[in-house]
Short mmCIF file of C-alpha atoms in Angstrom, two decimals:
data_model
loop_
_atom_site.label_atom_id
_atom_site.label_comp_id
_atom_site.label_asym_id
_atom_site.label_seq_id
_atom_site.Cartn_x
_atom_site.Cartn_y
_atom_site.Cartn_z
CA MET A 127 60.42 143.02 130.88
CA ARG A 128 60.34 139.44 129.48
CA MET A 129 59.09 140.51 125.86
CA ASP A 130 61.41 143.46 125.94
CA LEU A 131 63.71 140.21 126.73
CA ALA A 132 62.07 138.25 123.54
CA ALA A 133 61.93 141.58 121.28
CA HIS A 134 65.51 141.86 121.87
CA LEU A 135 66.31 138.06 120.98
CA GLU A 136 64.59 138.71 118.00
CA LYS A 137 65.88 141.99 116.56
CA GLU A 138 68.46 143.47 118.36
CA CYS A 139 70.77 140.55 120.01
CA ALA A 140 74.43 140.28 118.22
CA VAL A 141 75.02 137.80 119.16
CA ARG A 142 71.82 135.57 118.37
CA GLN A 143 72.14 133.04 115.18
CA VAL A 144 71.00 133.47 112.00
CA LYS A 145 71.38 131.45 108.26
CA CYS A 146 73.68 133.27 105.66
CA LYS A 147 71.04 133.88 103.13
CA TYR A 148 73.45 132.57 100.24
CA CYS A 149 75.27 129.01 101.74
CA ALA A 150 72.48 128.52 104.32
CA GLN A 151 75.15 127.82 107.35
CA GLU A 152 73.97 129.14 110.57
CA ILE A 153 76.58 131.88 111.75
CA LEU A 154 76.57 134.83 114.39
CA LEU A 155 74.68 138.11 113.56
CA LYS A 156 78.18 139.65 114.20
CA ASP A 157 80.04 136.96 111.99
CA GLU A 158 78.01 138.36 109.28
CA LYS A 159 79.98 140.89 107.61
CA ASP A 160 83.48 138.72 107.55
CA HIS A 161 81.46 135.04 106.97
CA LEU A 162 80.21 137.26 103.48
CA PHE A 163 83.83 137.64 102.59
CA ILE A 164 84.81 134.03 103.23
CA CYS A 165 81.55 132.49 101.77
CA PRO A 166 81.54 130.05 99.16
CA GLN A 167 78.29 131.03 97.40
CA VAL A 168 78.36 134.47 97.45
CA PRO A 169 78.47 135.66 94.11
CA VAL A 170 81.34 137.85 92.61
CA ASN A 171 82.64 139.10 88.96
CA CYS A 172 85.44 137.70 86.79
CA ASP A 173 88.21 139.99 86.86
CA PHE A 174 89.02 138.96 82.94
CA CYS A 175 85.92 138.82 81.13
CA GLY A 176 83.74 140.50 83.30
CA LYS A 177 81.15 137.88 83.90
CA LYS A 178 79.23 138.44 86.94
CA LYS A 179 77.13 136.43 89.73
CA ILE A 180 79.55 133.35 89.30
CA PRO A 181 79.60 132.13 92.88
CA ARG A 182 82.90 132.34 94.26
CA ALA A 183 83.61 128.46 95.03
CA GLN A 184 83.46 128.22 90.96
CA LEU A 185 85.69 131.11 90.14
CA GLN A 186 89.40 128.95 90.25
CA GLN A 187 87.20 126.78 88.09
CA HIS A 188 85.84 129.42 85.39
CA GLN A 189 89.67 131.43 85.29
CA ASP A 190 91.58 127.80 84.78
CA GLU A 191 93.73 127.55 81.99
CA ASN A 192 93.42 124.12 80.91
CA ILE A 193 89.52 123.35 81.80
CA GLY A 194 88.44 127.20 82.75
CA ASP A 195 85.90 128.79 79.91
CA CYS A 196 87.15 132.37 80.66
CA ARG A 197 87.18 134.10 77.05
CA ARG A 198 89.54 136.71 78.46
CA LEU A 199 92.13 134.89 80.69
CA LYS A 200 95.89 135.14 79.34
CA VAL A 201 96.69 131.23 78.42
CA ALA A 202 100.60 129.56 77.17
CA CYS A 203 100.61 129.25 73.17
CA PRO A 204 100.10 125.13 72.65
CA PHE A 205 103.68 125.40 70.55
CA ALA A 206 105.18 127.15 74.27
CA ILE A 207 106.76 123.91 75.15
CA VAL A 208 108.74 123.95 71.68
CA GLY A 209 110.18 128.12 72.28
CA CYS A 210 106.89 130.01 71.32
CA PRO A 211 106.43 132.79 73.87
CA ALA A 212 102.94 134.27 72.98
CA LYS A 213 100.62 134.29 76.06
CA LEU A 214 97.15 135.90 75.07
CA GLU A 215 93.91 135.62 75.84
CA ARG A 216 91.71 132.64 75.25
CA GLU A 217 89.54 133.98 72.57
CA LYS A 218 92.09 134.80 70.29
CA LEU A 219 94.50 131.94 70.44
CA ASN A 220 92.74 130.42 67.40
CA ASP A 221 94.15 133.74 65.58
CA HIS A 222 97.65 133.62 66.54
CA ILE A 223 97.61 129.86 65.56
CA ALA A 224 96.69 130.21 62.54
CA LYS A 225 98.80 133.33 61.65
CA HIS A 226 101.93 132.41 62.94
CA GLN A 227 102.44 128.77 61.49
CA ALA A 228 105.70 129.14 59.53
CA ASP A 229 107.23 130.33 63.19
CA HIS A 230 105.45 127.59 64.89
CA LEU A 231 106.94 125.31 61.90
CA SER A 232 110.70 126.64 62.30
CA LEU A 233 110.30 126.39 65.56
CA VAL A 234 109.47 122.38 65.34
CA LEU A 235 112.41 121.99 62.83
CA ASP A 236 114.94 123.85 65.46
CA LYS A 237 114.25 121.14 68.14
CA TYR A 238 113.70 118.54 65.07
CA HIS A 239 117.69 118.81 64.16
CA THR A 240 118.87 118.90 67.78
CA LEU A 241 117.80 115.63 68.61
CA ILE A 242 118.94 114.48 65.35
CA SER A 243 122.35 115.90 66.04
CA LEU A 244 122.02 113.86 69.88
CA ILE A 245 121.20 110.78 68.15
CA GLN A 246 124.14 110.60 65.52
CA GLY A 247 126.41 112.05 68.13
CA GLN A 248 125.38 108.42 70.29
CA VAL A 249 125.52 106.51 67.10
CA HIS A 250 129.09 107.88 66.58
CA GLN A 251 129.57 107.11 70.29
CA TYR A 252 129.26 103.60 70.29
CA ASP A 253 129.95 103.23 66.80
CA GLY A 254 133.57 104.17 68.52
CA GLY A 255 133.12 101.09 71.22
CA ALA A 256 135.56 98.18 71.40
CA ASN A 257 135.14 95.23 69.17
CA CYS A 258 131.92 96.88 66.92
CA GLY A 259 134.07 96.49 63.33
CA VAL A 260 133.00 100.01 62.46
CA VAL A 261 135.89 102.34 60.76
CA ASP A 262 135.44 106.14 60.16
CA PHE A 263 134.99 107.79 56.70
CA PRO A 264 137.19 109.90 55.11
CA THR A 265 136.20 113.37 55.51
CA THR A 266 136.80 114.48 51.63
CA VAL A 267 133.45 112.03 50.73
CA SER A 268 131.40 112.94 54.18
CA GLY A 269 128.75 114.92 51.96
CA GLN A 270 128.68 111.69 49.35
CA VAL A 271 128.25 108.75 51.67
CA MET A 272 127.74 110.11 55.11
CA GLY A 273 124.22 111.60 54.39
CA PRO A 274 122.32 108.39 53.92
CA LEU A 275 124.56 106.36 56.05
CA GLN A 276 123.73 108.25 58.57
CA GLN A 277 120.20 108.37 57.58
CA GLY A 278 119.86 105.21 58.33
CA ALA A 279 121.84 105.06 61.73
CA SER A 280 119.80 107.76 63.65
CA SER A 281 116.80 106.07 62.33
CA GLN A 282 117.16 103.29 64.34
CA PRO A 283 120.14 104.41 66.93
CA SER A 284 119.65 101.98 69.90
CA ALA A 285 119.82 99.24 67.55
CA LEU A 286 123.74 99.68 67.18
CA MET A 287 124.89 99.97 71.49
CA LYS A 288 126.92 97.40 72.65
CA THR A 289 128.83 96.46 75.68
CA PRO A 290 132.41 96.64 75.24
CA GLY A 291 132.18 92.40 74.93
CA GLY A 292 130.53 93.17 71.30
CA ARG A 293 127.23 91.85 72.54
CA LEU A 294 123.99 93.80 72.10
CA GLN A 295 122.15 95.14 74.83
CA GLY A 296 118.85 93.62 75.64
CA GLY A 297 117.89 89.96 74.67
CA GLN A 298 114.41 91.08 74.00
CA GLN A 299 114.94 93.66 71.00
CA GLN A 300 116.55 91.47 68.27
CA ASP A 301 114.05 91.97 66.05
CA VAL A 302 114.81 95.82 65.68
CA HIS A 303 118.81 95.25 66.20
CA ILE A 304 118.46 92.78 63.18
CA LYS A 305 116.44 95.14 61.75
CA SER A 306 118.21 98.20 61.63
CA LEU A 307 121.55 96.54 60.97
CA THR A 308 119.65 95.01 57.20
CA ASP A 309 118.54 98.73 57.16
CA MET A 310 122.04 100.11 57.53
CA PHE A 311 123.10 97.31 55.42
CA ASN A 312 120.92 98.38 52.54
CA VAL A 313 122.11 102.13 52.61
CA VAL A 314 125.79 100.82 52.60
CA VAL A 315 125.15 98.74 49.43
CA ALA A 316 123.59 101.79 48.01
CA ALA A 317 126.77 104.14 49.21
CA VAL A 318 128.87 101.59 47.58
CA SER A 319 126.97 101.17 44.14
CA LYS A 320 126.95 105.66 43.89
CA LEU A 321 130.51 105.11 44.86
CA ARG A 322 131.73 102.68 41.63
CA GLY A 323 130.34 105.24 39.12
CA GLY A 324 132.30 107.59 39.70
CA ALA A 325 135.91 105.96 41.28
CA GLU A 326 138.38 103.33 40.15
CA PRO A 327 137.32 99.50 41.40
CA ASP A 328 140.07 99.63 43.68
CA SER A 329 140.11 102.75 45.47
CA GLU A 330 140.38 103.11 49.22
CA LEU A 331 136.90 104.61 49.76
CA VAL A 332 135.28 101.32 47.84
CA LYS A 333 137.68 99.05 50.03
CA MET A 334 136.59 100.32 53.00
CA LEU A 335 132.84 100.64 51.77
CA GLU A 336 133.32 96.75 50.75
CA ASN A 337 135.00 96.27 54.31
CA ARG A 338 131.51 97.98 56.19
CA MET A 339 129.50 95.60 54.21
CA GLU A 340 131.46 92.12 55.37
CA GLN A 341 131.43 93.11 58.87
CA ILE A 342 127.53 94.49 59.02
CA ALA A 343 126.87 90.96 57.12
CA SER A 344 128.76 89.10 59.76
CA MET A 345 127.08 91.14 62.56
CA MET A 346 123.58 90.13 61.46
CA GLU A 347 124.59 86.64 60.41
CA GLU A 348 125.38 86.31 64.10
CA ILE A 349 122.66 88.49 65.72
CA GLU A 350 120.61 85.76 63.82
CA HIS A 351 121.86 82.93 65.58
CA LYS A 352 121.53 84.40 68.67
CA HIS A 353 117.50 85.47 67.78
CA GLU A 354 116.79 81.45 67.08
CA ALA A 355 118.75 80.57 70.10
CA MET A 356 116.30 83.46 71.90
CA GLU A 357 113.52 82.28 70.76
CA ALA A 358 113.78 78.61 71.92
CA ARG A 359 115.26 80.10 75.08
CA VAL A 360 111.78 82.24 75.66
CA ALA A 361 109.60 79.68 74.58
CA THR A 362 111.14 76.84 77.23
CA PHE A 363 110.90 80.00 79.93
CA GLU A 364 107.28 80.63 78.67
CA ASP A 365 105.84 76.82 78.48
CA ILE A 366 108.11 77.18 82.21
CA VAL A 367 106.70 79.73 83.88
CA ALA A 368 102.84 78.59 82.47
CA VAL A 369 103.49 75.59 84.76
CA LEU A 370 104.26 77.97 87.70
CA ASN A 371 101.50 80.03 87.21
CA ARG A 372 99.26 76.66 87.03
CA GLU A 373 100.95 76.00 90.26
CA ILE A 374 101.07 79.19 91.86
CA GLU A 375 97.28 79.31 91.19
CA LYS A 376 96.57 76.08 92.72
CA CYS A 377 98.81 77.26 95.54
CA SER A 378 97.13 80.29 96.31
CA ALA A 379 93.69 77.85 96.67
CA THR A 380 95.37 75.93 98.39
CA ILE A 381 96.79 78.98 100.99
CA GLU A 382 93.18 80.94 100.92
CA ALA A 383 91.15 77.32 101.54
CA TYR A 384 93.67 76.58 104.73
CA GLU A 385 93.36 80.26 105.54
CA ARG A 386 89.63 79.74 105.81
CA GLN A 387 89.93 76.83 108.19
CA ARG A 388 92.30 78.64 109.92
CA ARG A 389 90.04 80.99 110.42
CA GLN A 390 86.86 78.96 111.66
CA ASP A 391 89.45 76.97 113.79
CA ARG A 392 90.68 80.14 115.91
CA GLU A 393 86.44 80.98 116.17
CA ILE A 394 85.99 77.29 117.43
CA ILE A 395 89.20 77.90 120.08
CA GLU A 396 87.86 81.37 120.88
CA SER A 397 84.45 79.42 121.64
CA ILE A 398 85.95 76.81 123.20
CA GLU A 399 87.95 79.42 125.57
CA ARG A 400 84.41 81.09 126.03
CA LYS A 401 82.91 78.38 127.47
CA MET A 402 86.49 76.78 129.36
CA LYS A 403 86.49 80.53 131.21
CA SER A 404 83.41 79.98 131.87
CA GLN A 405 82.82 76.71 133.53
CA GLU A 406 86.13 77.64 135.16
CA ARG A 407 83.67 80.38 137.06
CA ILE A 408 81.32 77.65 137.45
CA ILE A 409 83.73 75.16 139.46
CA ALA A 410 84.84 78.45 140.91
CA LEU A 411 82.20 79.03 142.33
CA LYS A 412 81.00 75.05 143.14
CA ASP A 413 84.75 74.72 145.17
CA VAL A 414 83.47 77.79 147.38
CA ALA A 415 80.25 76.43 147.85
CA LEU A 416 82.31 72.72 148.45
CA ALA A 417 84.23 74.73 150.95
CA GLU A 418 81.22 76.15 152.72
CA GLN A 419 79.41 72.94 153.34
CA ASP A 420 82.91 70.81 154.70
CA LEU A 421 83.40 73.95 157.21
CA ARG A 422 79.80 73.25 158.36
CA ILE A 423 80.29 70.04 158.50
CA THR A 424 83.22 69.90 160.04
CA SER A 425 81.96 72.45 162.55
CA LEU A 426 78.78 70.29 163.02
CA GLU A 427 80.87 67.43 163.89
CA MET A 428 82.50 69.72 167.01
CA THR A 429 79.82 71.26 167.87
CA SER A 430 78.60 70.10 171.08
CA TYR A 431 75.42 70.81 173.14
CA ASP A 432 76.54 69.86 176.10
CA ALA A 433 77.83 72.86 177.29
CA THR A 434 81.47 71.33 177.09
CA LEU A 435 83.87 72.55 174.27
CA LEU A 436 86.67 70.14 174.12
CA TRP A 437 89.27 72.13 171.62
CA LYS A 438 92.43 70.82 169.91
CA ILE A 439 94.55 73.30 167.94
CA GLN A 440 97.02 71.36 166.33
CA ASP A 441 100.26 73.26 163.81
CA PHE A 442 100.70 74.26 167.31
CA THR A 443 104.77 75.15 166.33
CA ARG A 444 103.68 77.60 162.84
CA LYS A 445 100.26 78.95 164.65
CA ARG A 446 102.26 80.05 167.27
CA HIS A 447 104.94 81.83 164.90
CA ASP A 448 102.42 83.45 162.87
CA ALA A 449 100.77 85.08 166.30
CA ILE A 450 104.47 86.41 167.22
CA THR A 451 104.50 87.87 163.81
CA GLY A 452 101.33 88.98 164.11
CA LYS A 453 99.99 87.41 160.57
CA THR A 454 96.85 85.44 162.64
CA THR A 455 97.08 86.74 165.96
CA SER A 456 93.72 85.10 167.21
CA ILE A 457 92.53 81.84 166.94
CA TYR A 458 88.28 81.01 166.93
CA SER A 459 87.18 77.73 168.28
CA PRO A 460 84.17 75.68 167.06
CA CYS A 461 81.00 76.73 168.17
CA PHE A 462 79.29 74.81 170.87
CA TYR A 463 76.05 75.27 173.13
CA THR A 464 74.70 74.60 176.48
CA SER A 465 71.86 72.97 174.98
CA ARG A 466 69.95 72.22 171.73
CA THR A 467 68.17 75.33 172.45
CA GLY A 468 70.72 77.24 174.25
CA TYR A 469 73.40 79.88 174.86
CA LYS A 470 75.33 79.21 171.79
CA MET A 471 79.47 80.33 172.72
CA CYS A 472 83.18 79.90 171.00
CA ALA A 473 86.65 80.35 172.44
CA ARG A 474 89.39 82.64 171.27
CA ILE A 475 92.99 82.43 172.10
CA TYR A 476 95.58 84.62 171.76
CA LEU A 477 99.37 82.43 171.54
CA ASN A 478 101.43 85.74 171.64
CA GLY A 479 98.67 86.80 174.60
CA ASP A 480 97.03 90.20 174.26
CA GLY A 481 97.05 93.32 175.78
CA MET A 482 98.67 92.44 179.74
CA GLY A 483 99.17 89.35 178.57
CA LYS A 484 101.41 90.30 175.35
CA GLY A 485 104.53 88.48 174.84
CA SER A 486 104.55 86.78 177.92
CA HIS A 487 101.39 85.00 178.52
CA ILE A 488 98.90 82.85 176.58
CA SER A 489 95.37 84.85 176.54
CA LEU A 490 91.72 82.94 176.59
CA PHE A 491 88.57 84.74 176.25
CA PHE A 492 85.01 83.48 176.26
CA VAL A 493 82.55 84.83 173.35
CA LEU A 494 78.92 84.69 173.42
CA MET A 495 77.33 84.34 169.87
CA ARG A 496 74.11 85.15 168.62
CA GLY A 497 71.69 81.89 168.07
CA HIS A 498 68.66 81.33 166.85
CA PHE A 499 67.06 80.48 170.09
CA ASP A 500 68.50 84.03 171.47
CA GLY A 501 64.64 85.42 172.82
CA LEU A 502 63.97 82.54 174.72
CA LEU A 503 66.50 82.51 177.06
CA ARG A 504 67.79 84.61 180.15
CA TRP A 505 69.59 87.62 179.36
CA PRO A 506 72.27 89.09 180.80
CA PHE A 507 74.48 86.07 180.56
CA ARG A 508 75.35 84.53 183.91
CA GLN A 509 76.95 81.38 184.16
CA ARG A 510 80.67 80.86 185.29
CA VAL A 511 82.82 79.53 182.81
CA THR A 512 86.43 77.11 183.02
CA PHE A 513 88.96 77.30 181.40
CA MET A 514 91.43 74.56 181.02
CA LEU A 515 94.43 73.88 179.61
CA LEU A 516 94.98 70.09 179.12
CA ASP A 517 98.22 68.26 180.37
CA GLN A 518 98.62 65.22 178.32
CA ASN A 519 100.43 63.79 181.22
CA ASN A 520 97.23 63.71 183.32
CA ARG A 521 99.62 65.35 185.63
CA GLU A 522 99.00 69.04 186.25
CA HIS A 523 96.08 71.09 184.08
CA VAL A 524 96.52 74.79 183.85
CA ILE A 525 92.80 75.81 185.31
CA ASP A 526 90.97 79.33 185.44
CA ALA A 527 87.46 80.61 185.91
CA PHE A 528 85.68 83.34 186.30
CA ARG A 529 81.65 84.69 186.11
CA PRO A 530 80.45 87.26 184.29
CA ASP A 531 80.16 90.94 185.01
CA PRO A 532 76.20 91.12 184.50
CA THR A 533 76.76 94.96 183.34
CA SER A 534 79.39 94.08 180.91
CA SER A 535 78.32 94.35 177.43
CA SER A 536 79.91 91.22 176.24
CA PHE A 537 77.25 88.98 178.20
CA LYS A 538 74.05 91.19 176.90
CA ARG A 539 72.11 89.44 174.07
CA PRO A 540 74.05 89.87 171.31
CA THR A 541 73.22 92.18 168.77
CA SER A 542 75.78 91.33 166.01
CA ASP A 543 77.20 87.50 164.76
CA MET A 544 79.30 88.26 168.32
CA ASN A 545 79.96 89.97 171.36
CA ILE A 546 82.87 91.49 172.52
CA ALA A 547 85.52 89.03 173.99
CA SER A 548 85.83 88.51 177.60
CA GLY A 549 88.27 86.54 179.81
CA CYS A 550 91.87 85.69 181.69
CA PRO A 551 94.53 88.01 179.65
CA LEU A 552 96.83 86.44 181.96
CA PHE A 553 95.74 82.39 181.57
CA MET A 554 99.25 81.19 181.25
CA PRO A 555 102.62 81.98 181.09
CA LEU A 556 104.58 80.92 178.00
CA SER A 557 107.51 79.93 179.49
CA GLN A 558 105.32 76.70 181.43
CA LEU A 559 104.84 75.66 177.73
CA GLU A 560 108.44 74.83 177.56
CA SER A 561 108.83 72.75 180.53
CA THR A 562 109.61 69.02 181.12
CA ARG A 563 107.80 67.75 183.89
CA HIS A 564 104.80 68.49 181.83
CA ALA A 565 102.99 67.53 178.30
CA TYR A 566 101.04 70.50 177.48
CA VAL A 567 101.86 70.40 173.99
CA ARG A 568 102.85 66.81 171.86
CA ASP A 569 102.73 66.14 168.05
CA ASP A 570 102.73 70.05 168.36
CA GLU A 571 99.08 69.65 169.19
CA ILE A 572 96.99 71.47 172.54
CA PHE A 573 94.18 70.41 174.12
CA LEU A 574 91.64 73.04 175.28
CA LYS A 575 88.77 72.26 177.59
CA ILE A 576 86.04 75.22 178.13
CA ILE A 577 83.22 74.47 180.18
CA VAL A 578 79.57 76.07 181.48
CA ASP A 579 78.21 76.05 184.47
CA THR A 580 74.19 75.00 183.31
CA SER A 581 73.65 74.03 187.09
CA ASP A 582 70.55 77.02 187.96
CA LEU A 583 70.02 76.46 184.08
CA ASN A 584 66.00 74.47 183.58
#
C-alpha cells in the first residue's frame, strides 16, 4: 500500500506540484494547461510577420509601432501630423515617403498657409487696439504694399501685442519688440520708396505711409528708453537677488546647524528622560522598601513579649465610618507574644460589628499567628484570653473573656500566616460608646487591652 501511495504521488496525483518547463514556476498538475495560456515565457508566433518562437512577454514590444521590429506591422506615415492618411507596413514606409514627397510638401504648405493666416489675423487684431498708432491701408494698393508689410508683421507677431493703455506686455521681451519694430520700419521705408516711384509726392497714400513711419519711429524711441530703464532696474534687481541668495544660503546653513543641534538636544533629552524614569522606578522601589522597614520598626516598637497587648486606635470616628460604609470593616492589631519564644498572636476588631453583632455591637476577636517557635509549643492553644475596652475615666472598663475550644481549628497550630479569628462578636453595644458617664472615646482615640493567661506555661 505504501508503495502504491508513493507511485500515485509521483505519477498520478493531479494536485502534485510540477514545474513549468518554460518559466520554472511551480504549479499544480491539474492547472498546467491553464497556465500555458498565460505563461509569459511560452513561445508564440507573430500574426503579422510570422516570426516564430517569440516569448509571449516580448510579443507586445515586437509589435510596438514606435520601438518594435516587426516588418509587416502597419504603422502610420510620419506626415500623419499634417494630414497624410496612409497606414502601411513598416518595410514599405521608406518607399511611400520617397514616392509621395510632393504630396507631403503640399500638406506642409497648406498647414503653413493656415498658420500664416492665423498670425496675420492676430496682427490685425492687435493693430486695431487703442492708442496703437496703426492705420489701415486702402484696398486699392493692398497688393503693392501689404505683401511686404504683412511679411514683416508676421515674422514677429508677438512684438506688436499691446495693452489697451498702449504699453507693451512682457518687460523681458523688449529686445524682441525693438527688433520687430525695426524690421517693420524698414519694410515701410521700402514700400514708401517703391510707391514714390509711381505716385504723386502729395498723394494720400504717401502721406499715410509717412505718418506710419513717424508713428513707428516714435514707438521705437519710446521702447528704447523703456528698455534702458528696464536694463538698469534688472541690473539692480540682479544685485539684490544675488545678495538675497547669499543671505538665504547663510540662513539655510544656520537652520541646518540648528536642526542638527536640535536633534542632538532631543537625543540628550530622551536619554535624560529614560534615566529619570529609571531613577523614578528605583526611588519607588526604595520607597516601598522604606515603608516596609517603617512598618517593621513600628511593629517591633509596639510588640510585647509578656502576653499583654495595649492597643491604641486613633482616628476612631473615621475608621468607624469606614467600617459602616464597608470600606474597611475590620482592623488588625500589632502582634504580641506570650514570651520571646512563645505563641504569636494579635487581635481583630470590627467597629461596626460582625456576624450576630453587625450594626449593633463592637466585635472583638483573638487570632493565632504562625511563629518561629511553633514547633516547640503545646498544641492546641489552651490559654484563657481576656478582652478589655478601657474607660479613660478609670471608672468602668468593658471586660470579656473566653477559654479556647481545643477542638476548634482556630486554636490548632497555624499552617498559614493566621488562623481563623475567634472571640466575642457581641463584645460591646455601640450605643454604650455615647455614654456621658464613661470616656471610652476621648480625643478620637480608644484603648484596648488583651491579656493571655500564661500561669500554666513553663
